[in-house]
Amino acid sequence: MGRGAAVRGALVWQMNDYWPTSLWVIVDYHPRRKPAFYTVKRALQPLVAGVQREHHDWSVCHARPAKVSKYSVCVTSSLRRGSTLDVELRFVSIDSGEDIKPAITKAGLTMPDNGSVTAITGQIDNRTNEAHVLAVSFSRDGAVISRDVDPPQPFKYLSFENGGVQVQADEGSYEVSIKRPMKRFVSKRLMALC
């Protein structure tokens, strides 16, 4: 490749089990989709939301959050035509499930053809703000098309208990709702229907 050429892509390594074992694959031997399958599926959509805050490298320092953390929100598009999106970034308390400050919104974000854009940047004062999840969503014409979250690190200082999970069954579908942020909610019964 010539100088300055960019290489982009994703490689899903060992997608399925070759024998009934516990591996890092996303489809088991039977072939049932594991929770990671849905994460990969979301990440490979044509328009993808992303939010990330700066975290310590826990291998070289004490595992307490930095006093101030930077964050950024970006959107990536693999479409060959530009899109216009609306962006919303929320700051959701892990303890109460309520927003700890007003959401940041940006209407009419113009996407380049087959590219990515940093939509919002900022910083969090971890000394004055309670532990919260950064929750971003991108919408077009009022319909959410992609979303992402970034919880604070490390998890060992956080409690995700009693999230207020509610499951409502309807004809051939389930609606799952929560009152507070949760980490890794998986229902075997719901997964069997997917």
Coordinates of C-alpha atoms in Angstrom, one line a residue:
M1 CA 0.0 0.0 0.0
G2 CA 1.0 3.5 -0.7
R3 CA 2.1 5.9 2.0
G4 CA -0.9 7.2 4.0
A5 CA -3.2 4.4 2.9
A6 CA -5.7 3.4 5.6
V7 CA -6.7 -0.2 6.4
R8 CA -10.0 -0.7 8.1
G9 CA -12.0 -3.8 8.9
A10 CA -12.9 -6.4 11.4
L11 CA -12.0 -10.1 11.8
V12 CA -14.2 -12.3 13.9
W13 CA -11.8 -15.0 15.0
Q14 CA -13.2 -18.5 15.6
M15 CA -16.9 -17.7 15.3
N16 CA -18.2 -21.1 16.3
D17 CA -17.2 -24.0 18.5
Y18 CA -15.8 -27.1 16.7
W19 CA -16.7 -29.3 19.8
P20 CA -18.8 -28.7 22.9
T21 CA -16.4 -26.6 25.0
S22 CA -16.1 -23.3 26.8
L23 CA -14.3 -21.0 24.4
W24 CA -14.3 -17.3 23.4
V25 CA -16.5 -18.0 20.3
I26 CA -19.8 -16.2 19.6
V27 CA -21.8 -19.2 18.4
D28 CA -21.7 -22.5 20.4
Y29 CA -21.5 -26.0 19.0
H30 CA -25.2 -26.5 18.7
P31 CA -25.2 -23.6 17.0
R32 CA -26.8 -21.2 19.5
R33 CA -25.8 -17.6 19.6
K34 CA -23.9 -16.4 22.7
P35 CA -24.4 -12.9 24.1
A36 CA -21.1 -11.8 22.4
F37 CA -22.8 -12.5 19.0
Y38 CA -25.2 -9.6 19.6
T39 CA -22.4 -7.3 20.6
V40 CA -20.5 -8.1 17.4
K41 CA -23.6 -7.8 15.3
R42 CA -24.2 -4.3 16.8
A43 CA -20.6 -3.2 16.2
L44 CA -20.7 -4.2 12.5
Q45 CA -23.8 -2.2 11.5
P46 CA -23.5 0.4 8.8
L47 CA -23.8 3.3 11.3
V48 CA -22.3 2.7 14.7
A49 CA -22.2 4.9 17.9
G50 CA -19.3 4.9 20.2
V51 CA -18.5 6.6 23.5
Q52 CA -15.3 6.2 25.5
R53 CA -13.8 7.8 28.6
E54 CA -10.2 7.8 29.4
H55 CA -9.2 5.1 31.9
H56 CA -6.1 4.3 33.9
D57 CA -3.8 1.5 32.8
W58 CA -4.5 -0.6 35.9
S59 CA -1.3 -2.6 35.4
V60 CA 1.0 0.3 36.3
C61 CA -0.9 2.3 38.9
H62 CA -3.4 2.0 41.7
A63 CA -6.9 1.1 40.5
R64 CA -8.6 4.3 41.5
P65 CA -10.2 6.6 38.9
A66 CA -8.3 9.6 37.8
K67 CA -9.4 12.9 39.3
V68 CA -10.4 14.1 35.8
S69 CA -11.2 11.9 32.8
K70 CA -11.6 13.0 29.2
Y71 CA -14.4 11.4 27.0
S72 CA -15.3 11.4 23.4
V73 CA -18.3 10.4 21.3
C74 CA -17.9 9.3 17.7
V75 CA -19.9 7.8 14.9
T76 CA -18.6 5.5 12.2
S77 CA -20.3 4.9 8.9
S78 CA -19.6 2.3 6.2
L79 CA -22.2 3.8 3.9
R80 CA -21.1 5.2 0.6
R81 CA -23.4 8.2 0.9
G82 CA -23.4 10.7 3.7
S83 CA -26.0 10.7 6.4
T84 CA -27.4 13.4 8.8
L85 CA -27.8 12.2 12.4
D86 CA -28.9 13.6 15.8
V87 CA -26.7 12.8 18.8
E88 CA -27.6 12.6 22.4
L89 CA -25.1 12.0 25.3
R90 CA -26.6 11.3 28.7
F91 CA -24.8 11.0 32.1
V92 CA -26.8 8.3 34.0
S93 CA -26.2 7.6 37.8
I94 CA -25.4 4.1 38.7
D95 CA -27.0 4.5 42.1
S96 CA -30.3 6.1 41.1
G97 CA -30.7 5.6 37.4
E98 CA -31.4 9.3 37.0
D99 CA -29.4 11.8 34.9
I100 CA -26.8 13.6 37.0
K101 CA -26.7 16.6 34.6
P102 CA -28.4 17.7 31.5
A103 CA -27.9 15.7 28.3
I104 CA -25.7 17.1 25.5
T105 CA -27.4 17.1 22.2
K106 CA -26.2 17.8 18.7
A107 CA -28.7 18.0 15.8
G108 CA -27.9 17.6 12.2
L109 CA -24.4 16.0 12.4
T110 CA -23.3 15.4 8.8
M111 CA -21.4 12.1 8.2
P112 CA -18.9 11.8 5.5
D113 CA -19.0 8.9 3.0
N114 CA -17.5 5.8 4.5
G115 CA -15.8 7.6 7.4
S116 CA -16.0 8.6 11.1
V117 CA -16.6 11.8 13.0
T118 CA -15.9 12.8 16.6
A119 CA -19.2 14.4 17.6
I120 CA -18.7 15.4 21.2
T121 CA -15.7 15.7 23.5
G122 CA -15.4 16.8 27.2
Q123 CA -14.2 15.8 30.6
I124 CA -15.6 14.5 33.8
D125 CA -14.6 15.6 37.2
N126 CA -14.6 12.4 39.2
R127 CA -14.1 14.2 42.5
T128 CA -17.5 16.0 42.3
N129 CA -19.6 13.8 40.0
E130 CA -21.1 10.6 41.3
A131 CA -20.3 7.3 39.4
H132 CA -22.3 7.4 36.2
V133 CA -22.6 5.7 32.8
L134 CA -22.0 7.7 29.6
A135 CA -24.9 6.7 27.3
V136 CA -24.9 7.9 23.7
S137 CA -27.6 7.4 21.0
F138 CA -27.7 8.4 17.4
S139 CA -31.0 8.9 15.7
R140 CA -32.3 9.7 12.2
D141 CA -35.8 11.1 11.7
G142 CA -36.6 10.4 15.4
A143 CA -35.7 6.7 15.3
V144 CA -32.7 5.5 17.3
I145 CA -30.3 3.6 15.0
S146 CA -27.3 3.0 17.2
R147 CA -26.3 3.5 20.9
D148 CA -23.4 2.7 23.2
V149 CA -22.5 3.0 26.8
D150 CA -19.3 3.4 28.8
P151 CA -19.4 2.7 32.6
P152 CA -16.7 3.9 35.0
Q153 CA -13.8 1.7 35.7
P154 CA -12.8 -0.3 37.7
F155 CA -16.0 -2.3 38.3
K156 CA -14.8 -3.5 41.7
Y157 CA -15.8 -0.2 43.3
L158 CA -19.3 -0.2 41.8
S159 CA -22.6 -2.1 42.7
F160 CA -24.9 -3.1 39.8
E161 CA -27.2 -5.0 42.2
N162 CA -31.0 -4.4 42.3
G163 CA -31.2 -2.9 38.9
G164 CA -35.0 -3.2 39.0
V165 CA -35.3 -5.6 36.0
Q166 CA -38.8 -6.0 34.7
V167 CA -39.7 -8.5 31.9
Q168 CA -43.1 -8.1 30.2
A169 CA -44.3 -10.9 27.9
D170 CA -46.5 -10.3 25.0
E171 CA -47.6 -12.5 22.1
G172 CA -44.2 -13.8 20.7
S173 CA -42.1 -11.0 22.2
Y174 CA -40.6 -9.8 25.5
E175 CA -39.9 -6.3 26.7
V176 CA -37.1 -5.9 29.2
S177 CA -36.7 -2.7 31.2
I178 CA -34.4 -1.6 34.0
K179 CA -34.5 1.2 36.6
R180 CA -30.7 1.6 37.0
P181 CA -27.7 0.8 34.8
M182 CA -26.7 -2.9 34.8
K183 CA -23.7 -4.8 33.5
R184 CA -24.0 -8.0 31.5
F185 CA -27.7 -8.9 31.9
V186 CA -28.3 -12.2 30.1
S187 CA -31.4 -14.3 30.2
K188 CA -31.2 -17.8 28.9
R189 CA -34.9 -17.9 28.3
L190 CA -34.8 -14.8 26.2
M191 CA -31.7 -15.9 24.3
A192 CA -33.4 -19.2 23.4
L193 CA -36.0 -17.2 21.4
C194 CA -33.4 -15.2 19.4

